[in-house]
Amino acid sequence: MANTRIPVGLVGVTGYTGMELARILAGHPGMELVRATSRSEAGRPLSSLYPFLSGPGELGRMGALTITQPDPADLAAACKLVFLAVPHKTAQDIAAALIAKGVKVVDLSADFRLRDKNVYEKWYATPHTQQALLAEAVYGLPELYREDMKRARLIANPGCYPTSAILGLLPALEQGLVSASDIVVDSKSGTTGAGRKAGVGTLFCEVSDSFRAYNLTRHRHTPEIEQEASRLAGEAVALSFNTHLLPMNRGILSTIYTKLARPLSLAEAHAAYAERYAAEGFVRVLPAGQLPETRFVRGTMFCDIGLAVDERLGRLIIVAVIDNLCRGASGQAVLGANLMLGLPEDQGLHLAPLMP
Amino acid sequence: MANTRIPVGLVGVTGYTGMELARILAGHPGMELVRATSRSEAGRPLSSLYPFLSGPGELGRMGALTITQPDPADLAAACKLVFLAVPHKTAQDIAAALIAKGVKVVDLSADFRLRDKNVYEKWYATPHTQQALLAEAVYGLPELYREDMKRARLIANPGCYPTSAILGLLPALEQGLVSASDIVVDSKSGTTGAGRKAGVGTLFCEVSDSFRAYNLTRHRHTPEIEQEASRLAGEAVALSFNTHLLPMNRGILSTIYTKLARPLSLAEAHAAYAERYAAEGFVRVLPAGQLPETRFVRGTMFCDIGLAVDERLGRLIIVAVIDNLCRGASGQAVLGANLMLGLPEDQGLHLAPLMP
Amino acid sequence: MANTRIPVGLVGVTGYTGMELARILAGHPGMELVRATSRSEAGRPLSSLYPFLSGPGELGRMGALTITQPDPADLAAACKLVFLAVPHKTAQDIAAALIAKGVKVVDLSADFRLRDKNVYEKWYATPHTQQALLAEAVYGLPELYREDMKRARLIANPGCYPTSAILGLLPALEQGLVSASDIVVDSKSGTTGAGRKAGVGTLFCEVSDSFRAYNLTRHRHTPEIEQEASRLAGEAVALSFNTHLLPMNRGILSTIYTKLARPLSLAEAHAAYAERYAAEGFVRVLPAGQLPETRFVRGTMFCDIGLAVDERLGRLIIVAVIDNLCRGASGQAVLGANLMLGLPEDQGLHLAPLMP
Amino acid sequence: MANTRIPVGLVGVTGYTGMELARILAGHPGMELVRATSRSEAGRPLSSLYPFLSGPGELGRMGALTITQPDPADLAAACKLVFLAVPHKTAQDIAAALIAKGVKVVDLSADFRLRDKNVYEKWYATPHTQQALLAEAVYGLPELYREDMKRARLIANPGCYPTSAILGLLPALEQGLVSASDIVVDSKSGTTGAGRKAGVGTLFCEVSDSFRAYNLTRHRHTPEIEQEASRLAGEAVALSFNTHLLPMNRGILSTIYTKLARPLSLAEAHAAYAERYAAEGFVRVLPAGQLPETRFVRGTMFCDIGLAVDERLGRLIIVAVIDNLCRGASGQAVLGANLMLGLPEDQGLHLAPLMP
């Protein structure tokens, strides 16, 4: 690839979002990964961590990169933009240090997603030390904040579940098709969503051939979904958001139960969705009557949406699926970076689903 | 095993419920499988269909059984009770023929579950030809109809999804803890629930590493759940029941969203459930705060139930899991047969979960 | 169950073999688990570790058992026999302490499998401190050592891979059908074989939808297989044993490549195998031309064997499958305990495969 | 993409290799899919068969393509090159008809892989009707036949298993490191290798959580491997090739057992492999001591190779992995087409593995 690619860095390379970012950047014509940091793995080549980063071409070049300690000065000297793929709380100060040195930041953690400091501190049980930045950060969902993202110094990359829930609810709330006060979001995620940290609970034999709910009524993505849903509805929305763990690697499917504000046919609901997303490259409203499957978006940026209207009960049921690592994390982060860097929004993101 | 076991038959041996019935009967001290029928496989030994039915002991004896054509006269001559594991519509007339000859019947199809002929004909789009039997059939959920089951000639074995949904809702509706008019049942099933018929949609590579919703708003188990929920609530219940396909073999998890009729703590809700099921051997109400997993009931008769109360939204969320083939089909059928034959309800059904 | 069951203990309850032992003992009419120990979990009820051990009956009774520290005096006071499900090296001294107090021991670790102390110390890189016991220990494969097992104080429970390899090779080597100097055992195991310790390498997302070889040429089960193969062949056997990790929970399949000592038809090879195992309750030689599948033995004691003769190349290929946790570990340990305690060999072990 | 892309066609779009070809061509800058045929699906848009082919961009354009009947005249009028993804026997005459009209052909079936008509007819039990073309066809493995492929009118795309086996054996046989008369290839394949035809044997619940061997001693890929191995060894090679079915979607791992012709260290063996493949873009010889995993090549063109030397037994064990659909079928076919069309060999094929 050309030497004119923009140099970028990745802080926190050992998790699945870091891994996915490497995959996407390996095929990106406009950015070049020049720094990858990890406190625990510094000094090793990236390929020793990820043996699949080898061979001729960009994969091998990336694999030859030596992992470094996360040093803001070094990152600022080498990179125009840095992706933060570290846990919430850790990200706050790194983001501030980098921005202070003139580096743009896409933060994949939850640290800058909630505009209200108090809400953050309540749900994440930790103080927020960068209130000014919090006010400035742009929530990185292009279908809602595209223009703001272009001007941002700091993008708060949306959570995986919220991406599916907000995109699923968006046209219905924006257009007042459904009641804002009676929404249930029943979400199911592949196990990459649980992260790459060793633990008995996510061992193959504990997850395989089983299914379970977790964090009912208290998942930390709740306030993030409510924040954006409230903005869309023009009123405070409190909704029931609940999560489940799927015995598969990638993919989130959210089944969203709403009550129609007025009688509406499937054709009408479908038309509203199709129109709202007609100009959006990464949302696909399926033909009426068709339902999405997580495999159809595997490894891609698409959010696929299917609709059902229950005329008997006056309900609109929305099914939204995404790839939690790509659209739900690293792919969306690259889209944000594209916008911040003045590159075409979809550059490097025309990924076809791996089927099967 | 003793020669005094009661001879039973199985009509329709080629599907997963037939296979599961063979597994359970192989360890049952009170019944002996003496007939297994299949139109397509008649003449072959059962072991040629199921190679795992071999070896010394009961497995091998069962494997040596020659599959026969489903002939009511022959079945009646040989068996005291017959399990029907054939599709709905097919079951009606076989059931009638057998009962006319004095044989007891447990029907695993949907043919005798809906008390209202019109409801059956609407949802299943086929006429019901055995209206008298329909009136007589007992819905085979022991927690609701134990005494009736003991006296029944014909048991309509509950559907897999309904078993989880009804047991999940039972105490809440019976005691009026929740509103009967705002219930959402979001169910997820392992792929054995889709049956054993060859089809592209259930090939390994179409199901593996993916997840999807299906039959939204129009699954045929809806009227069955509503029928029993209405009886429990003492008023007509219409609820939203929707289903998903899990990339795993066995297990159903239903997440049930209700609205509290009055404020209720988790401790109170838990106490109500624990008390209602205290004497039930096959329902386990988990300690408050704990949620069930399908693997904990794999291969068993247990329905495990976990609860969450969302005080913010005034909701009770119930999570109920079962093994769809055992509690949701063949195991529950054997329990029904035990009751009809005067055997202990739990005979042959003390199955421990296969973990992992 | 009757009060006359023999009290037994389990040292090391947190791993998959401990979990499997609990499952099997829950249905065993002749033994009662009265002690379960774990250094890290002592003080908790077993059900807090394994939520599936609850409900009425034996599962719930077992779940109510309080986990204790592994104290030989306490174990000896309470138990007639103890199962050791701890890592090799740890087992040696516990075994000695228990036997000194008159308790019978089934050791599921590798500590007493290799008769030659030097071979043990070379492959396991640790000293053996109980040489006298090593001389006395009986290798717990009933098809080879049934009579010795009945008289044993200490049984060395065979390894999972060796169980499949030795049973696969047994008739061929015993009868000199194949060359003893050119054997390749290509084995594949489900992931429970890797244990229940937290580690990135066995996380769901690292194992799922992938396959890999490991420990080529240097798996520690090599000398164990060679020890028994040499005894069967009547000459020193050195063979190539290599292992792979399967994206599934349970099951080992070993494909064994041998060279025929003289021309032999499939029918002849099959007859030799069928005859050798005719009286064995837990080995099933499949009909000629049929090959085993791990699911056919899931949760059972069976070793299923299929054969192929390659007349073009003069080869006999043997495929042997077992459930690595049941026949390959805890089930075989219970069989050994049955023999040591004077119970019927197969008591509590008539387990039907969970299909699917 | 530019309008100057070369128009190509695909005969047989309903299987997994057709699906994979669509995925790869969707990102190929030099070819455009302008025809997709299927006897059973003609008249429908491709997106109705594959809902994931939708959205803006190339995926949507491809999805809008109307499936046609496989008419050689139409194909020849529209396409410079056609991929045949139909069963063997069917491919022969279509290939001939297309070539007669001046269209280049890459045949993904087995019809033109075996140079000896008699060998073909023996193993495939059907006559070969295109003997002249058989003589002309080039076996499409670039590491062996790159120059011939550039000049070919007809490429016989290698089988999936043979690709892994031949690339694994290549340096060892070419350089005489191992005996040519004692080779065992133990191969394991993901279930996409079994095709997309409905059948009970490949249903999710029959494959999931299980493992089995199949076609021992008589898999049809045997003569193909032997043909190329013989050429590499300079002598007739007869080897033992045997196959297994993995509970996963994509990937083949072949464990290849050889006997060293003379003592050789791992370092020496590794050097020989590394040198032979140094200039090859799609073969990665892993660092000595490291073993490949199928996930590292998921969705890519790489063949990853790991080596082990057993000095005790004088054996070289080679582990070769590929993605059976990409390197083992459609990706390799596109590489062949690139060469035939004068495009860069690796155009459109710099695919990064989807991890996890």
JSON list of N, CA, C and O in Angstrom, two decimals, chain D residues 171-172 175 177 262 264-279 285-289 305 307 309 316:
[
{"chain": "D", "resi": 171, "resn": "PRO", "atom": "N", "xyz": [7.76, -30.03, -0.08]},
{"chain": "D", "resi": 171, "resn": "PRO", "atom": "CA", "xyz": [9.22, -29.93, 0.10]},
{"chain": "D", "resi": 171, "resn": "PRO", "atom": "C", "xyz": [9.84, -31.27, 0.52]},
{"chain": "D", "resi": 171, "resn": "PRO", "atom": "O", "xyz": [10.93, -31.62, 0.05]},
{"chain": "D", "resi": 172, "resn": "ALA", "atom": "N", "xyz": [9.16, -32.01, 1.36]},
{"chain": "D", "resi": 172, "resn": "ALA", "atom": "CA", "xyz": [9.73, -33.27, 1.85]},
{"chain": "D", "resi": 172, "resn": "ALA", "atom": "C", "xyz": [9.92, -34.28, 0.71]},
{"chain": "D", "resi": 172, "resn": "ALA", "atom": "O", "xyz": [10.95, -34.95, 0.64]},
{"chain": "D", "resi": 175, "resn": "GLN", "atom": "N", "xyz": [12.52, -33.00, -2.09]},
{"chain": "D", "resi": 175, "resn": "GLN", "atom": "CA", "xyz": [13.92, -33.06, -1.68]},
{"chain": "D", "resi": 175, "resn": "GLN", "atom": "C", "xyz": [14.30, -34.41, -1.10]},
{"chain": "D", "resi": 175, "resn": "GLN", "atom": "O", "xyz": [15.41, -34.57, -0.56]},
{"chain": "D", "resi": 177, "resn": "LEU", "atom": "N", "xyz": [13.40, -35.98, 1.54]},
{"chain": "D", "resi": 177, "resn": "LEU", "atom": "CA", "xyz": [13.65, -36.03, 2.98]},
{"chain": "D", "resi": 177, "resn": "LEU", "atom": "C", "xyz": [12.99, -37.25, 3.64]},
{"chain": "D", "resi": 177, "resn": "LEU", "atom": "O", "xyz": [13.43, -37.71, 4.68]},
{"chain": "D", "resi": 262, "resn": "ARG", "atom": "N", "xyz": [16.56, -40.08, 6.13]},
{"chain": "D", "resi": 262, "resn": "ARG", "atom": "CA", "xyz": [17.82, -40.04, 6.88]},
{"chain": "D", "resi": 262, "resn": "ARG", "atom": "C", "xyz": [17.60, -39.14, 8.09]},
{"chain": "D", "resi": 262, "resn": "ARG", "atom": "O", "xyz": [16.68, -38.33, 8.09]},
{"chain": "D", "resi": 264, "resn": "LEU", "atom": "N", "xyz": [17.32, -36.25, 10.57]},
{"chain": "D", "resi": 264, "resn": "LEU", "atom": "CA", "xyz": [17.13, -34.84, 10.23]},
{"chain": "D", "resi": 264, "resn": "LEU", "atom": "C", "xyz": [16.64, -34.14, 11.49]},
{"chain": "D", "resi": 264, "resn": "LEU", "atom": "O", "xyz": [15.74, -34.64, 12.17]},
{"chain": "D", "resi": 265, "resn": "SER", "atom": "N", "xyz": [17.20, -33.00, 11.79]},
{"chain": "D", "resi": 265, "resn": "SER", "atom": "CA", "xyz": [16.71, -32.25, 12.95]},
{"chain": "D", "resi": 265, "resn": "SER", "atom": "C", "xyz": [15.50, -31.42, 12.55]},
{"chain": "D", "resi": 265, "resn": "SER", "atom": "O", "xyz": [15.25, -31.19, 11.36]},
{"chain": "D", "resi": 266, "resn": "LEU", "atom": "N", "xyz": [14.78, -30.94, 13.56]},
{"chain": "D", "resi": 266, "resn": "LEU", "atom": "CA", "xyz": [13.65, -30.06, 13.27]},
{"chain": "D", "resi": 266, "resn": "LEU", "atom": "C", "xyz": [14.15, -28.81, 12.55]},
{"chain": "D", "resi": 266, "resn": "LEU", "atom": "O", "xyz": [13.51, -28.33, 11.60]},
{"chain": "D", "resi": 267, "resn": "ALA", "atom": "N", "xyz": [15.29, -28.29, 12.98]},
{"chain": "D", "resi": 267, "resn": "ALA", "atom": "CA", "xyz": [15.82, -27.08, 12.35]},
{"chain": "D", "resi": 267, "resn": "ALA", "atom": "C", "xyz": [16.09, -27.31, 10.86]},
{"chain": "D", "resi": 267, "resn": "ALA", "atom": "O", "xyz": [15.78, -26.46, 10.02]},
{"chain": "D", "resi": 268, "resn": "GLU", "atom": "N", "xyz": [16.63, -28.46, 10.53]},
{"chain": "D", "resi": 268, "resn": "GLU", "atom": "CA", "xyz": [16.91, -28.76, 9.12]},
{"chain": "D", "resi": 268, "resn": "GLU", "atom": "C", "xyz": [15.63, -28.91, 8.31]},
{"chain": "D", "resi": 268, "resn": "GLU", "atom": "O", "xyz": [15.50, -28.40, 7.20]},
{"chain": "D", "resi": 269, "resn": "ALA", "atom": "N", "xyz": [14.69, -29.64, 8.89]},
{"chain": "D", "resi": 269, "resn": "ALA", "atom": "CA", "xyz": [13.41, -29.82, 8.18]},
{"chain": "D", "resi": 269, "resn": "ALA", "atom": "C", "xyz": [12.75, -28.46, 7.98]},
{"chain": "D", "resi": 269, "resn": "ALA", "atom": "O", "xyz": [12.24, -28.15, 6.89]},
{"chain": "D", "resi": 270, "resn": "HIS", "atom": "N", "xyz": [12.77, -27.66, 9.02]},
{"chain": "D", "resi": 270, "resn": "HIS", "atom": "CA", "xyz": [12.14, -26.35, 8.94]},
{"chain": "D", "resi": 270, "resn": "HIS", "atom": "C", "xyz": [12.82, -25.48, 7.88]},
{"chain": "D", "resi": 270, "resn": "HIS", "atom": "O", "xyz": [12.15, -24.79, 7.10]},
{"chain": "D", "resi": 271, "resn": "ALA", "atom": "N", "xyz": [14.14, -25.53, 7.84]},
{"chain": "D", "resi": 271, "resn": "ALA", "atom": "CA", "xyz": [14.87, -24.73, 6.84]},
{"chain": "D", "resi": 271, "resn": "ALA", "atom": "C", "xyz": [14.47, -25.15, 5.43]},
{"chain": "D", "resi": 271, "resn": "ALA", "atom": "O", "xyz": [14.29, -24.30, 4.54]},
{"chain": "D", "resi": 272, "resn": "ALA", "atom": "N", "xyz": [14.34, -26.45, 5.22]},
{"chain": "D", "resi": 272, "resn": "ALA", "atom": "CA", "xyz": [13.97, -26.93, 3.88]},
{"chain": "D", "resi": 272, "resn": "ALA", "atom": "C", "xyz": [12.59, -26.40, 3.48]},
{"chain": "D", "resi": 272, "resn": "ALA", "atom": "O", "xyz": [12.38, -25.96, 2.34]},
{"chain": "D", "resi": 273, "resn": "TYR", "atom": "N", "xyz": [11.66, -26.44, 4.41]},
{"chain": "D", "resi": 273, "resn": "TYR", "atom": "CA", "xyz": [10.32, -25.94, 4.11]},
{"chain": "D", "resi": 273, "resn": "TYR", "atom": "C", "xyz": [10.33, -24.43, 3.91]},
{"chain": "D", "resi": 273, "resn": "TYR", "atom": "O", "xyz": [9.71, -23.91, 2.99]},
{"chain": "D", "resi": 274, "resn": "ALA", "atom": "N", "xyz": [11.01, -23.73, 4.79]},
{"chain": "D", "resi": 274, "resn": "ALA", "atom": "CA", "xyz": [11.01, -22.27, 4.72]},
{"chain": "D", "resi": 274, "resn": "ALA", "atom": "C", "xyz": [11.62, -21.80, 3.41]},
{"chain": "D", "resi": 274, "resn": "ALA", "atom": "O", "xyz": [11.12, -20.87, 2.77]},
{"chain": "D", "resi": 275, "resn": "GLU", "atom": "N", "xyz": [12.66, -22.46, 3.00]},
{"chain": "D", "resi": 275, "resn": "GLU", "atom": "CA", "xyz": [13.33, -22.06, 1.76]},
{"chain": "D", "resi": 275, "resn": "GLU", "atom": "C", "xyz": [12.44, -22.34, 0.55]},
{"chain": "D", "resi": 275, "resn": "GLU", "atom": "O", "xyz": [12.29, -21.49, -0.34]},
{"chain": "D", "resi": 276, "resn": "ARG", "atom": "N", "xyz": [11.86, -23.52, 0.52]},
{"chain": "D", "resi": 276, "resn": "ARG", "atom": "CA", "xyz": [11.02, -23.87, -0.63]},
{"chain": "D", "resi": 276, "resn": "ARG", "atom": "C", "xyz": [9.86, -22.90, -0.82]},
{"chain": "D", "resi": 276, "resn": "ARG", "atom": "O", "xyz": [9.46, -22.58, -1.93]},
{"chain": "D", "resi": 277, "resn": "TYR", "atom": "N", "xyz": [9.32, -22.44, 0.29]},
{"chain": "D", "resi": 277, "resn": "TYR", "atom": "CA", "xyz": [8.14, -21.58, 0.21]},
{"chain": "D", "resi": 277, "resn": "TYR", "atom": "C", "xyz": [8.45, -20.09, 0.39]},
{"chain": "D", "resi": 277, "resn": "TYR", "atom": "O", "xyz": [7.52, -19.28, 0.50]},
{"chain": "D", "resi": 278, "resn": "ALA", "atom": "N", "xyz": [9.72, -19.74, 0.42]},
{"chain": "D", "resi": 278, "resn": "ALA", "atom": "CA", "xyz": [10.10, -18.35, 0.73]},
{"chain": "D", "resi": 278, "resn": "ALA", "atom": "C", "xyz": [9.44, -17.36, -0.23]},
{"chain": "D", "resi": 278, "resn": "ALA", "atom": "O", "xyz": [9.03, -16.27, 0.17]},
{"chain": "D", "resi": 279, "resn": "ALA", "atom": "N", "xyz": [9.32, -17.73, -1.47]},
{"chain": "D", "resi": 279, "resn": "ALA", "atom": "CA", "xyz": [8.78, -16.79, -2.46]},
{"chain": "D", "resi": 279, "resn": "ALA", "atom": "C", "xyz": [7.27, -16.95, -2.67]},
{"chain": "D", "resi": 279, "resn": "ALA", "atom": "O", "xyz": [6.70, -16.29, -3.53]},
{"chain": "D", "resi": 285, "resn": "VAL", "atom": "N", "xyz": [5.14, -20.98, 6.42]},
{"chain": "D", "resi": 285, "resn": "VAL", "atom": "CA", "xyz": [5.77, -22.00, 7.25]},
{"chain": "D", "resi": 285, "resn": "VAL", "atom": "C", "xyz": [5.96, -21.36, 8.63]},
{"chain": "D", "resi": 285, "resn": "VAL", "atom": "O", "xyz": [6.69, -20.39, 8.78]},
{"chain": "D", "resi": 286, "resn": "LEU", "atom": "N", "xyz": [5.28, -21.92, 9.61]},
{"chain": "D", "resi": 286, "resn": "LEU", "atom": "CA", "xyz": [5.32, -21.31, 10.95]},
{"chain": "D", "resi": 286, "resn": "LEU", "atom": "C", "xyz": [6.71, -21.48, 11.57]},
{"chain": "D", "resi": 286, "resn": "LEU", "atom": "O", "xyz": [7.45, -22.38, 11.20]},
{"chain": "D", "resi": 287, "resn": "PRO", "atom": "N", "xyz": [7.06, -20.61, 12.52]},
{"chain": "D", "resi": 287, "resn": "PRO", "atom": "CA", "xyz": [8.33, -20.77, 13.23]},
{"chain": "D", "resi": 287, "resn": "PRO", "atom": "C", "xyz": [8.44, -22.18, 13.80]},
{"chain": "D", "resi": 287, "resn": "PRO", "atom": "O", "xyz": [7.43, -22.77, 14.24]},
{"chain": "D", "resi": 288, "resn": "ALA", "atom": "N", "xyz": [9.65, -22.72, 13.81]},
{"chain": "D", "resi": 288, "resn": "ALA", "atom": "CA", "xyz": [9.85, -24.08, 14.32]},
{"chain": "D", "resi": 288, "resn": "ALA", "atom": "C", "xyz": [9.29, -24.20, 15.72]},
{"chain": "D", "resi": 288, "resn": "ALA", "atom": "O", "xyz": [9.54, -23.35, 16.58]},
{"chain": "D", "resi": 289, "resn": "GLY", "atom": "N", "xyz": [8.54, -25.25, 15.96]},
{"chain": "D", "resi": 289, "resn": "GLY", "atom": "CA", "xyz": [7.96, -25.47, 17.27]},
{"chain": "D", "resi": 289, "resn": "GLY", "atom": "C", "xyz": [6.52, -24.99, 17.37]},
{"chain": "D", "resi": 289, "resn": "GLY", "atom": "O", "xyz": [5.82, -25.29, 18.34]},
{"chain": "D", "resi": 305, "resn": "ILE", "atom": "N", "xyz": [1.73, -24.16, 7.65]},
{"chain": "D", "resi": 305, "resn": "ILE", "atom": "CA", "xyz": [2.38, -25.45, 7.86]},
{"chain": "D", "resi": 305, "resn": "ILE", "atom": "C", "xyz": [3.23, -25.43, 9.12]},
{"chain": "D", "resi": 305, "resn": "ILE", "atom": "O", "xyz": [4.01, -24.51, 9.34]},
{"chain": "D", "resi": 307, "resn": "LEU", "atom": "N", "xyz": [5.70, -28.15, 11.68]},
{"chain": "D", "resi": 307, "resn": "LEU", "atom": "CA", "xyz": [6.47, -29.39, 11.59]},
{"chain": "D", "resi": 307, "resn": "LEU", "atom": "C", "xyz": [6.84, -29.91, 12.97]},
{"chain": "D", "resi": 307, "resn": "LEU", "atom": "O", "xyz": [7.04, -29.13, 13.91]},
{"chain": "D", "resi": 309, "resn": "VAL", "atom": "N", "xyz": [9.54, -33.12, 14.42]},
{"chain": "D", "resi": 309, "resn": "VAL", "atom": "CA", "xyz": [10.41, -34.26, 14.13]},
{"chain": "D", "resi": 309, "resn": "VAL", "atom": "C", "xyz": [10.45, -35.13, 15.37]},
{"chain": "D", "resi": 309, "resn": "VAL", "atom": "O", "xyz": [10.68, -34.65, 16.47]},
{"chain": "D", "resi": 316, "resn": "LEU", "atom": "N", "xyz": [9.02, -37.54, 10.49]},
{"chain": "D", "resi": 316, "resn": "LEU", "atom": "CA", "xyz": [8.66, -36.14, 10.29]},
{"chain": "D", "resi": 316, "resn": "LEU", "atom": "C", "xyz": [7.13, -36.08, 10.24]},
{"chain": "D", "resi": 316, "resn": "LEU", "atom": "O", "xyz": [6.51, -36.77, 9.43]}
]
